[in-house]
PDB file of C-alpha atoms in Angstrom:
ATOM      1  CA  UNK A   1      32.462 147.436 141.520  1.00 46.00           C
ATOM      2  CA  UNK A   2      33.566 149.290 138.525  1.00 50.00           C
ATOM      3  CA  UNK A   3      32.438 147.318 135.379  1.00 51.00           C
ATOM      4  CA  UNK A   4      35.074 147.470 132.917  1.00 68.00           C
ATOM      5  CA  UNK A   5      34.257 146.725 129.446  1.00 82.00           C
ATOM      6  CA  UNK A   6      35.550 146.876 125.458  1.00 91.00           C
ATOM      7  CA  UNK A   7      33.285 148.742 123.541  1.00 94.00           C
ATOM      8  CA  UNK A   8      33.503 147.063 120.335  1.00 95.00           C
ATOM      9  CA  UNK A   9      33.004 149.718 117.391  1.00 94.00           C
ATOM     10  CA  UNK A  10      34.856 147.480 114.617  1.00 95.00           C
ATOM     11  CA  UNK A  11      33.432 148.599 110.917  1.00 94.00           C
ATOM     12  CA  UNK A  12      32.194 145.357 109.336  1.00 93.00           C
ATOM     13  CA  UNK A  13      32.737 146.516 106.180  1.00 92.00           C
ATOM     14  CA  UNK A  14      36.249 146.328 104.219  1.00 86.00           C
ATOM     15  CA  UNK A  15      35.524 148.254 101.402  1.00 84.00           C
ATOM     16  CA  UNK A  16      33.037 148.543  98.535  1.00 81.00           C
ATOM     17  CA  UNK A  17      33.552 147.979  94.630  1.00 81.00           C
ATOM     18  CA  UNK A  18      31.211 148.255  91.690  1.00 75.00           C
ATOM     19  CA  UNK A  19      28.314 149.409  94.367  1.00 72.00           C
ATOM     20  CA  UNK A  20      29.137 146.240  96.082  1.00 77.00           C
ATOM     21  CA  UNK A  21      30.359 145.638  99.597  1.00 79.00           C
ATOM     22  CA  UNK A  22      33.512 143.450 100.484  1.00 84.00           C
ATOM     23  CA  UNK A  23      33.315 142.623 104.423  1.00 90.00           C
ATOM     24  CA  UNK A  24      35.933 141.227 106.832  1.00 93.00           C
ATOM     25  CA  UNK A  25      33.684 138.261 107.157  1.00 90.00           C
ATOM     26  CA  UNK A  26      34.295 137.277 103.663  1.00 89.00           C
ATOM     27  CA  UNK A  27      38.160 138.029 103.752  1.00 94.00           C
ATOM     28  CA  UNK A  28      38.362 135.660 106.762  1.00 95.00           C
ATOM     29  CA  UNK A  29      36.225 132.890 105.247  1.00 90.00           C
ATOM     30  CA  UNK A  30      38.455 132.847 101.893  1.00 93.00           C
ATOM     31  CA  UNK A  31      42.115 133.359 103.987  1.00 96.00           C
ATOM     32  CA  UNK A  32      40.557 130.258 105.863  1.00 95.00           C
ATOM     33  CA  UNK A  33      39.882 128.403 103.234  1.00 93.00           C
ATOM     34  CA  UNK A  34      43.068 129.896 100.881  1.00 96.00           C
ATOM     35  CA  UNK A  35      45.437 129.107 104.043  1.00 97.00           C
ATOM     36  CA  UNK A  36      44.210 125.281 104.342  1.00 96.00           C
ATOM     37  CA  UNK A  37      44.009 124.842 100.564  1.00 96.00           C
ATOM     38  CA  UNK A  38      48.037 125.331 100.935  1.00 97.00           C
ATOM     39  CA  UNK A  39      48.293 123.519 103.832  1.00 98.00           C
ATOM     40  CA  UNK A  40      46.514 120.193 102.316  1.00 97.00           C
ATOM     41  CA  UNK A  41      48.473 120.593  98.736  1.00 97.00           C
ATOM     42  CA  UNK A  42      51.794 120.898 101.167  1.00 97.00           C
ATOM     43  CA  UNK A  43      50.978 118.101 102.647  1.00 97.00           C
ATOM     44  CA  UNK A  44      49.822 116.028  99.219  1.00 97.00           C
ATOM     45  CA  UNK A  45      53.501 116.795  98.000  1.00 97.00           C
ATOM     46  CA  UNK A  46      55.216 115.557 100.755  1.00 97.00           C
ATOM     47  CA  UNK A  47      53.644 112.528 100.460  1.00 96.00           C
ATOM     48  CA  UNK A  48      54.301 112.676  96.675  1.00 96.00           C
ATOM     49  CA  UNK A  49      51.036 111.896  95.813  1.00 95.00           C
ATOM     50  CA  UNK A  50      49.188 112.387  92.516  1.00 95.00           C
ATOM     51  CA  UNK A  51      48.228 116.253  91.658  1.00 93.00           C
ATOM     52  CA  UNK A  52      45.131 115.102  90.153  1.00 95.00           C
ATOM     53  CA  UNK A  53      44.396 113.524  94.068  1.00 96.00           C
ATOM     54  CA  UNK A  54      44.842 117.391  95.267  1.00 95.00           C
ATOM     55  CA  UNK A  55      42.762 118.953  92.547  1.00 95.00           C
ATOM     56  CA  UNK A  56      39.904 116.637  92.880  1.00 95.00           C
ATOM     57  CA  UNK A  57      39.953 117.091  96.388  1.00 95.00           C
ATOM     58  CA  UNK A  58      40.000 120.938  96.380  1.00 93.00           C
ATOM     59  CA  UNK A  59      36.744 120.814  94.481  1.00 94.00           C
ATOM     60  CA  UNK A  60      34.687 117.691  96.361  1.00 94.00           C
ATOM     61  CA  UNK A  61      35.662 119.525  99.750  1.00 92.00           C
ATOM     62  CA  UNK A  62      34.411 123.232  98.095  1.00 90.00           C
ATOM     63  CA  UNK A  63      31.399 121.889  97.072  1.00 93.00           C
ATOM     64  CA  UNK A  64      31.054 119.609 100.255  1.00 91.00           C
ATOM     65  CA  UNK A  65      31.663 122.994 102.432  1.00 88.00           C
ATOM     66  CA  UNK A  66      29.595 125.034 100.392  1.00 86.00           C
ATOM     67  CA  UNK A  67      26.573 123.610 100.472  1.00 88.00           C
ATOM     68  CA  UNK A  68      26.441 121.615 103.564  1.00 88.00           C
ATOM     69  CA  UNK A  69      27.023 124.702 105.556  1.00 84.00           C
ATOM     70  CA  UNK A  70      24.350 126.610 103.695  1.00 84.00           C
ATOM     71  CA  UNK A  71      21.600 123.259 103.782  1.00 85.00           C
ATOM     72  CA  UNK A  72      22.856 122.924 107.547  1.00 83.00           C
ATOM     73  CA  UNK A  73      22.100 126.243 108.676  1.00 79.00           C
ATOM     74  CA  UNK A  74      18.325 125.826 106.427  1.00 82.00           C
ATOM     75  CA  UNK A  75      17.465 122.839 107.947  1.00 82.00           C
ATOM     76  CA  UNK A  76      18.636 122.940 110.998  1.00 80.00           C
ATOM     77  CA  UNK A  77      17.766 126.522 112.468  1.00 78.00           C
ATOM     78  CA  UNK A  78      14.888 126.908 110.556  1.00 79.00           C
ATOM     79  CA  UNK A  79      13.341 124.174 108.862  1.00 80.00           C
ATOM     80  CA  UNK A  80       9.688 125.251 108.829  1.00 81.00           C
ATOM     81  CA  UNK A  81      10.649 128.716 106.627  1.00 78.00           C
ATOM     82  CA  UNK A  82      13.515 126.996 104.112  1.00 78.00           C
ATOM     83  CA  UNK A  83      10.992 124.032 103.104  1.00 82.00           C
ATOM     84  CA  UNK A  84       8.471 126.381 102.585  1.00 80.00           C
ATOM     85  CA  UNK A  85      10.521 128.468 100.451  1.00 73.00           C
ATOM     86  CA  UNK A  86      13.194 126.227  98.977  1.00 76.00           C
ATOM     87  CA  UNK A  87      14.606 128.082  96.444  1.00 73.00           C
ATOM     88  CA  UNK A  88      15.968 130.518  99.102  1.00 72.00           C
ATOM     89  CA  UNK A  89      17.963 127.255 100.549  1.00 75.00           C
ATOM     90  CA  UNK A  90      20.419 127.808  97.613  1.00 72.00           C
ATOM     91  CA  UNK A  91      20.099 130.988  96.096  1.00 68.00           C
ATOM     92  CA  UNK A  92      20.601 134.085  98.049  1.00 59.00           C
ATOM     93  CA  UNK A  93      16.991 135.842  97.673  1.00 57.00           C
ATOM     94  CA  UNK A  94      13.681 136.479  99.062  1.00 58.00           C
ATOM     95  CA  UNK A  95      10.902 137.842  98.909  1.00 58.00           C
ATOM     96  CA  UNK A  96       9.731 141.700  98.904  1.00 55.00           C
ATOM     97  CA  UNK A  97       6.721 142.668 100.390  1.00 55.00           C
ATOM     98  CA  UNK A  98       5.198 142.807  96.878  1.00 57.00           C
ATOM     99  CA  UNK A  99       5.915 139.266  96.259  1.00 60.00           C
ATOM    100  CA  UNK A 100       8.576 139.165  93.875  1.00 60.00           C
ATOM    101  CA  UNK A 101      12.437 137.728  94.423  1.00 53.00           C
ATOM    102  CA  UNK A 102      15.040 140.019  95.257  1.00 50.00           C
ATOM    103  CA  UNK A 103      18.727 139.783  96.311  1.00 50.00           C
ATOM    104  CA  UNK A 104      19.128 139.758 100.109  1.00 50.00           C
ATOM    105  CA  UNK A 105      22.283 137.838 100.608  1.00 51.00           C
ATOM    106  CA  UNK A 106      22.179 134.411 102.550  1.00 50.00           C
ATOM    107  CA  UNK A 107      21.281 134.638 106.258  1.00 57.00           C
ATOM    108  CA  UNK A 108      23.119 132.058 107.520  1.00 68.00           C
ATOM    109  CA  UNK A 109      25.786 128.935 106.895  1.00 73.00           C
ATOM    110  CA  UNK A 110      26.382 126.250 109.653  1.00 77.00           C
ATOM    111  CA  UNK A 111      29.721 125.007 110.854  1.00 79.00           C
ATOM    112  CA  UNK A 112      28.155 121.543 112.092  1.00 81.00           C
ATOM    113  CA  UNK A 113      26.370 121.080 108.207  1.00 84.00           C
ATOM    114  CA  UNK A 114      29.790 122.320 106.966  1.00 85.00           C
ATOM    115  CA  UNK A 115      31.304 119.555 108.615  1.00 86.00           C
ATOM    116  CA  UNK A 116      28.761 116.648 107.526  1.00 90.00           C
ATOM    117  CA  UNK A 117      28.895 118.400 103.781  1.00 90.00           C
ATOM    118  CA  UNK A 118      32.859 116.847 103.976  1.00 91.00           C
ATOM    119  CA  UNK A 119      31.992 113.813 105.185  1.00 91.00           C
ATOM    120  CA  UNK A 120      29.914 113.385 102.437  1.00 95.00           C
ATOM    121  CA  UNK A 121      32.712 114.678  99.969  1.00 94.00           C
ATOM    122  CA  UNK A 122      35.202 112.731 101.635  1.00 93.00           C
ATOM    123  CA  UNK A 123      32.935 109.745 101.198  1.00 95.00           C
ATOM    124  CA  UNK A 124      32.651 110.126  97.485  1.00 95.00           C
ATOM    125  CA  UNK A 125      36.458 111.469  96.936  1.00 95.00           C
ATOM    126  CA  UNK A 126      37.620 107.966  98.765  1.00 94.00           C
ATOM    127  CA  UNK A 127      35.370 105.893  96.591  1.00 93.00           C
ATOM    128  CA  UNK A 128      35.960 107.504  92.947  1.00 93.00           C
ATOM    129  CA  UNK A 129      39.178 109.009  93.230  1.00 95.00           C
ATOM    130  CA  UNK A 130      41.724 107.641  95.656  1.00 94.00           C
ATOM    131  CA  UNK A 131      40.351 104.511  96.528  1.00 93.00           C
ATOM    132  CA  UNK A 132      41.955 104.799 100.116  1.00 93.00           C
ATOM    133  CA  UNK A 133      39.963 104.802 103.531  1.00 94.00           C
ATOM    134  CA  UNK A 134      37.902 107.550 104.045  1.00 95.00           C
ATOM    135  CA  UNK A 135      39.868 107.913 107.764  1.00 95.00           C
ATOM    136  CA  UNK A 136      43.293 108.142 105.161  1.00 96.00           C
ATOM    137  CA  UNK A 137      41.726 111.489 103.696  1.00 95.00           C
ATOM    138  CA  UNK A 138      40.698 112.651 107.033  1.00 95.00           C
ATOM    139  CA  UNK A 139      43.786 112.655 109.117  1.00 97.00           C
ATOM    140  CA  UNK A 140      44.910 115.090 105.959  1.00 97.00           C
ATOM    141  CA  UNK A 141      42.390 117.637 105.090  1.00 96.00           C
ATOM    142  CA  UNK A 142      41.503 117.891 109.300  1.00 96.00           C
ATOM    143  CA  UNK A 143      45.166 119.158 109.881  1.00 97.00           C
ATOM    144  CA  UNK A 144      44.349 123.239 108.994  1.00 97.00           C
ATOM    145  CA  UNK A 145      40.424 122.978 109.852  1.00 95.00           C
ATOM    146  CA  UNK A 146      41.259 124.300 113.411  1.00 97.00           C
ATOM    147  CA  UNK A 147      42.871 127.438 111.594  1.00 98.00           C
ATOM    148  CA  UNK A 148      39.655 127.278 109.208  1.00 95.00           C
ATOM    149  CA  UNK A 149      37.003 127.518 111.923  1.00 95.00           C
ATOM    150  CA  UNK A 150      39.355 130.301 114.272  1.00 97.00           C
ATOM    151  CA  UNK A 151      39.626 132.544 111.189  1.00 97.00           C
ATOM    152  CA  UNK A 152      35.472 132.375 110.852  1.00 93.00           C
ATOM    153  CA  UNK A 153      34.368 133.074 114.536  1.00 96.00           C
ATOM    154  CA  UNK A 154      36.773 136.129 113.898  1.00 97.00           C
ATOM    155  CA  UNK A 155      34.550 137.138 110.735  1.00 95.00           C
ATOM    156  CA  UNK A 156      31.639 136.595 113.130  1.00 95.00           C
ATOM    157  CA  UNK A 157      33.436 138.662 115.694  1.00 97.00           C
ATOM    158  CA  UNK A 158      33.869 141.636 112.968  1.00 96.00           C
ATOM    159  CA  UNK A 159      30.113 141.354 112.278  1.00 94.00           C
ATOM    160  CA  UNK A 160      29.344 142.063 115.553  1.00 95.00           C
ATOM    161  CA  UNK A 161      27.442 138.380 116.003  1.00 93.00           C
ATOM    162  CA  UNK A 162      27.279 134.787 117.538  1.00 92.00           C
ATOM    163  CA  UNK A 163      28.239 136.772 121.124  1.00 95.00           C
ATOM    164  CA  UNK A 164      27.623 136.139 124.776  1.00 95.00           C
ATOM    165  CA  UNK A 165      25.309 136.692 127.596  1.00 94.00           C
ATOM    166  CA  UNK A 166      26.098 139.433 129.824  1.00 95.00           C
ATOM    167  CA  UNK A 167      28.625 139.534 131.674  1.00 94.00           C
ATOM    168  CA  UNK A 168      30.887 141.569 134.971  1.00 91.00           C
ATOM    169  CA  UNK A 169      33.745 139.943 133.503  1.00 91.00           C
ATOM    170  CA  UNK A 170      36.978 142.854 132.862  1.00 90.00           C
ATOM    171  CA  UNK A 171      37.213 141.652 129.345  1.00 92.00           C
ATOM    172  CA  UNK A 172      33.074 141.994 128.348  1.00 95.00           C
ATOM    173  CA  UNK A 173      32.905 143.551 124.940  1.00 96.00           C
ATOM    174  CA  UNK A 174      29.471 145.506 124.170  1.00 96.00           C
ATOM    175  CA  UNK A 175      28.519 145.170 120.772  1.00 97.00           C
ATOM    176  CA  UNK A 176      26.686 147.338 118.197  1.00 96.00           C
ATOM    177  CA  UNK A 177      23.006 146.281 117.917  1.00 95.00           C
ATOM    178  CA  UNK A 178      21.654 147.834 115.233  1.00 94.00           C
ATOM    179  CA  UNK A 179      24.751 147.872 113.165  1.00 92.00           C
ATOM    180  CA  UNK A 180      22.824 148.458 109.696  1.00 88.00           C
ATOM    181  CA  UNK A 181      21.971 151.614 110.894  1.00 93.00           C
ATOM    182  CA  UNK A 182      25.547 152.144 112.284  1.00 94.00           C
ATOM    183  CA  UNK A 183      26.833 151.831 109.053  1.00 90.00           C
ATOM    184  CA  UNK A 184      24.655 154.376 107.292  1.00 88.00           C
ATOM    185  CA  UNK A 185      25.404 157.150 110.208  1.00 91.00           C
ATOM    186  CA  UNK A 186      23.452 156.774 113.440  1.00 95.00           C
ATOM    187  CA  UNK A 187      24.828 156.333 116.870  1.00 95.00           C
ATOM    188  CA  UNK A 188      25.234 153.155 117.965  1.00 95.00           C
ATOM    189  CA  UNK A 189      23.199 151.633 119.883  1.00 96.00           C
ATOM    190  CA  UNK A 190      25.262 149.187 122.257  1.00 96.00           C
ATOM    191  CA  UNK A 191      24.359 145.650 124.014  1.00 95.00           C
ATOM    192  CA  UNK A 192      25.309 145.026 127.625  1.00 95.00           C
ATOM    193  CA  UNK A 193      28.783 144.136 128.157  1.00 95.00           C
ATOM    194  CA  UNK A 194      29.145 140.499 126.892  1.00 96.00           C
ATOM    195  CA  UNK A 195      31.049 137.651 126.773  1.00 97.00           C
ATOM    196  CA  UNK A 196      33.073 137.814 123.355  1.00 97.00           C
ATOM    197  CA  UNK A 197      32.250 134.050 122.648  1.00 97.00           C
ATOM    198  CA  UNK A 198      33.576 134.415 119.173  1.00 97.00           C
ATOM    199  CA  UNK A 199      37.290 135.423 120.626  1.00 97.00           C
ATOM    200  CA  UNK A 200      36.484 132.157 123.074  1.00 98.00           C
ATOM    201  CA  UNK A 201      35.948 130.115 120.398  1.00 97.00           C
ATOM    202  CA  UNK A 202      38.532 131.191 118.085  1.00 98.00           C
ATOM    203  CA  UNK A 203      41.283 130.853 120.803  1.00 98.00           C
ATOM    204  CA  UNK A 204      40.394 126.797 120.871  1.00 98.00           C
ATOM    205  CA  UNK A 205      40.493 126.506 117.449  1.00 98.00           C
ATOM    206  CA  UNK A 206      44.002 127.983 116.936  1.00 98.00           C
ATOM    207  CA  UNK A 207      44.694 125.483 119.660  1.00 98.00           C
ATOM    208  CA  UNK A 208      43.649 122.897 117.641  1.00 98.00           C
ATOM    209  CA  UNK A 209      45.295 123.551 114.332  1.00 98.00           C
ATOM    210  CA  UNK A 210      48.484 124.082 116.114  1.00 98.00           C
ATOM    211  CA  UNK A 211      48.303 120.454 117.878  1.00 98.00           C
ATOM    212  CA  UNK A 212      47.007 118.447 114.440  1.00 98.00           C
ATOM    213  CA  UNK A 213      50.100 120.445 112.830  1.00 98.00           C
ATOM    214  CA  UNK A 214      52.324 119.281 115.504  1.00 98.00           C
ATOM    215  CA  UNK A 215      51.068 115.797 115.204  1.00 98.00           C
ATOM    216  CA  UNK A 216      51.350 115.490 111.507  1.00 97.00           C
ATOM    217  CA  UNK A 217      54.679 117.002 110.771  1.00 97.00           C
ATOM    218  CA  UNK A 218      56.254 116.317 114.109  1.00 96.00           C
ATOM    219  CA  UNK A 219      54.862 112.231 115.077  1.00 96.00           C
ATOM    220  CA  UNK A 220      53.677 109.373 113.387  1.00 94.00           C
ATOM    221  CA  UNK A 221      50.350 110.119 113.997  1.00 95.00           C
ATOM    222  CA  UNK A 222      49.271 109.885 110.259  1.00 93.00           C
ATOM    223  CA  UNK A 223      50.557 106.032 110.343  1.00 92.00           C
ATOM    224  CA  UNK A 224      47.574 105.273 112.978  1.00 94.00           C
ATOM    225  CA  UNK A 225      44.509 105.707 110.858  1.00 94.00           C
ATOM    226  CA  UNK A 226      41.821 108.029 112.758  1.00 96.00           C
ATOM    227  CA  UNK A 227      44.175 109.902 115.515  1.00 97.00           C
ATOM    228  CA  UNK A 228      44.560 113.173 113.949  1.00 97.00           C
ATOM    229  CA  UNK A 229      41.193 113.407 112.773  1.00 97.00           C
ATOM    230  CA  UNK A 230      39.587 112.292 116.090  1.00 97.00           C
ATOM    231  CA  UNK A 231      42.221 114.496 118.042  1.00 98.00           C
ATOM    232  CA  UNK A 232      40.177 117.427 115.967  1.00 97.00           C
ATOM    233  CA  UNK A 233      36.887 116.363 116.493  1.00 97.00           C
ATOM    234  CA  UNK A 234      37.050 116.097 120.071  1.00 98.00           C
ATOM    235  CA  UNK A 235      39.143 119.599 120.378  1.00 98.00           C
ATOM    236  CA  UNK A 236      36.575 121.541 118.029  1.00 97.00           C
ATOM    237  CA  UNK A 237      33.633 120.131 118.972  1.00 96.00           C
ATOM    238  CA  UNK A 238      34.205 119.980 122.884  1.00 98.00           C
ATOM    239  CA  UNK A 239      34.813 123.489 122.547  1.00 97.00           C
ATOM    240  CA  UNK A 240      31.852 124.515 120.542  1.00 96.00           C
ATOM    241  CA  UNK A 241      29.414 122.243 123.205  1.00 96.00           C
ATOM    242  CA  UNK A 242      31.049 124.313 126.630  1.00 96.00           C
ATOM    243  CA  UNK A 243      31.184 127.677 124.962  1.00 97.00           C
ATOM    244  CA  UNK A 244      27.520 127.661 123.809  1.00 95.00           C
ATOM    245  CA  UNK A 245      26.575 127.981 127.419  1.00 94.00           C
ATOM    246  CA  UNK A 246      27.469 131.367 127.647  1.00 95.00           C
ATOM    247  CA  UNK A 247      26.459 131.856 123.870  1.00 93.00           C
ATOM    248  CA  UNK A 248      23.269 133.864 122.800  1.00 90.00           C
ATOM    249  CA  UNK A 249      20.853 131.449 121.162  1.00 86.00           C
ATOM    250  CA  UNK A 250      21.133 131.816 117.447  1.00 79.00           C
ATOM    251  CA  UNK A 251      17.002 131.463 117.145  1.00 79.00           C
ATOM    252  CA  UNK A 252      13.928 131.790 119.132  1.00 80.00           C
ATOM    253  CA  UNK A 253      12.957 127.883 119.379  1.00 83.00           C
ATOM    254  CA  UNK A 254      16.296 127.654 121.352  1.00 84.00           C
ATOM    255  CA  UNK A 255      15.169 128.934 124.481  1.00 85.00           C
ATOM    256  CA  UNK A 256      12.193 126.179 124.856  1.00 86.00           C
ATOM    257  CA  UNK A 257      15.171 124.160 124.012  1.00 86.00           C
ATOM    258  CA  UNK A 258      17.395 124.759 126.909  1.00 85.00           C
ATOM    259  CA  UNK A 259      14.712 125.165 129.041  1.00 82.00           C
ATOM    260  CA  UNK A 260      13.079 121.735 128.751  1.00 83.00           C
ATOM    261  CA  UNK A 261      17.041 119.647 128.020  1.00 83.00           C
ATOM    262  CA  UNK A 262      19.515 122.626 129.464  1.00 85.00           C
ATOM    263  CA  UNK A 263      20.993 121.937 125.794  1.00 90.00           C
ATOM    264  CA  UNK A 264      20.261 124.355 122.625  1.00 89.00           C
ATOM    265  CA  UNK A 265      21.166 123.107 118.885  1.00 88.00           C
ATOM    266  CA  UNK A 266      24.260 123.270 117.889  1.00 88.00           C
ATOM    267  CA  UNK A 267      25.231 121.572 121.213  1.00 93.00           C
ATOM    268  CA  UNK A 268      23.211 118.561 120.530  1.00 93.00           C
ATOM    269  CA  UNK A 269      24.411 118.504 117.217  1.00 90.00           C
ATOM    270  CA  UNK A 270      28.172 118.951 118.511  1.00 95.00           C
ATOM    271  CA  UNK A 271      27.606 115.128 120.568  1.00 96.00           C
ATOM    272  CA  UNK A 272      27.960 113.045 117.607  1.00 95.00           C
ATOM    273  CA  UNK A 273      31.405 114.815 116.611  1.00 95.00           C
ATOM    274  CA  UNK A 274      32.612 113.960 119.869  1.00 97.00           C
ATOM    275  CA  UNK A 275      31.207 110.790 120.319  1.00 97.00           C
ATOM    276  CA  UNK A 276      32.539 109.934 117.118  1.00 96.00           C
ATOM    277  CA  UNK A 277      36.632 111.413 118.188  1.00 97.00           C
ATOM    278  CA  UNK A 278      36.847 109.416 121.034  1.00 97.00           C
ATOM    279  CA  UNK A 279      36.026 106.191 119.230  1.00 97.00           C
ATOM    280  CA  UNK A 280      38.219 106.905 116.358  1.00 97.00           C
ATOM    281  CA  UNK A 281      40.907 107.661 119.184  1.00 96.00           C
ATOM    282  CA  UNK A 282      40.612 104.224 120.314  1.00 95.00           C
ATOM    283  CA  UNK A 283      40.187 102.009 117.420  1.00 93.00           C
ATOM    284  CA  UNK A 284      43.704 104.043 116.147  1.00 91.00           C
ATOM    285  CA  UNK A 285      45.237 103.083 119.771  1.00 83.00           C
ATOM    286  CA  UNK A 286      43.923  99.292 119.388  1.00 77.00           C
ATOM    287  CA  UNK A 287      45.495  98.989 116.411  1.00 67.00           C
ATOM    288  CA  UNK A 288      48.584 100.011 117.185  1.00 55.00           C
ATOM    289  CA  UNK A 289      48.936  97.713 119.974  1.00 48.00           C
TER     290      UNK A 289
END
């Protein structure tokens, strides 16, 4: 069998400016977040709902995004090293083998701490600003977070991380392994052909944003309370649990993980999500009845 495969040779870098680099992963993450910030503020005015609603929203869900991504990723990939060294949790050193703080960028954000950071926000935007359900703000701000998540895994994708096992599969991509050194001039070194997990990924989302559009603009979805928000759960979060079988593991204490439950983190911490869609996609269908 001839093993056919996409050799993956995509510069992470955008550009650089002021001795500073500008990466596709970053452009993603802000178009993400840019795109749904219009989305949500669309979808405010057609309601013709207060401005000072949107605003206060845009910067609970920031904040709520910001950090719970970077706490999730702290606490749950890597507790032990982040509560040692807490000040790395929010600021984006470490340190040198001298001892002293330096810049080193953050190594990590987590979509699943992302997603309890807006919960959170939501939580504290319903009680102090709108005074509406929490499940009211939901089946809003949920409609572009499909389009959110897809535009991410392709940042991830552009990095050349979060991929598959190997794979005999046509459409394997082999990714650059030690990309730093890539980037400053030496041949790549390239992984077995694997499965592109981010592409997998992003595919599902996009799938998902385009059904919670569809609902909101085109049904009365947003008159049952919970439907479009549990709609995304289930589609996001379904999608993250399956693919993560043929993902790498993201750290080492994985492996004893999936060994011992046949489950690795962010699959265990994709359950609740679900668990959580399909009951908000019944109480909604109760009480419509």
């Amino acid at each position: 069998m001839i093993l056919l495969s996409v050799d993956w040779s995509f510069d992470p870098e955008l550009f650089t400016i002021l001795g500073r680099e500008i990466r596709w992963y970053g452009l993603l993450w802000v178009t993400g977040i840019v795109v749904a910030y219009l989305i949500v503020q669309r979808i405010y005015k057609s309601e013709k709902l207060p401005e000072k609603w949107f605003d206060s929203l845009t910067i609970y869900m920031l904040i709520g995004i910001i950090v719970g991504a970077r706490l999730g990723h702290c606490l749950f990939y890597d507790p032990e090293y982040y509560l040692s060294h807490p000040l790395e949790m929010i600021l984006p050193i470490s340190k040198n083998e001298y001892g002293r703080y330096v810049f080193s960028g953050y190594r990590g954000l987590a979509s699943h701490g992302g997603v309890i950071g807006i919960i959170i926000a939501v939580w504290l935007y319903s009680r102090r600003i709108t005074k509406k359900s929490m499940l009211w703000t939901f089946d809003r701000v949920v409609v572009p977070a499909g389009f959110t998540a897809g535009m991410i895994r392709l940042g991830n994708l552009a990095n050349h991380e979060i991929y598959g096992h190997a794979t005999d599969k046509p459409w394997g991509f082999r990714f650059i392994e030690n990309l730093p050194q890539w980037e400053k001039g030496a041949s790549a070194v390239y992984s077995l052909p694997s499965h592109p997990t981010q592409i997998y990924e992003a595919t599902c989302y996009f799938i998902v944003f385009a059904v919670t559009m569809w609902m909101y603009w085109k049904t009365n979805a947003r008159e049952r309370q919970g439907l479009i928000i549990g709609v995304a759960m289930i589609g996001i979060f379904s999608a993250r649990f399956f693919i993560e079988y043929f993902k790498n593991v993201q750290e080492p204490f994985e492996i004893s993980m999936r060994d011992s439950y046949g489950l690795i983190m962010g699959q265990l911490l994709s359950i609740p999500f679900i668990v959580w869609g399909i009951w908000l996609i019944w109480k909604s269908r109760i009480k419509s009845i």
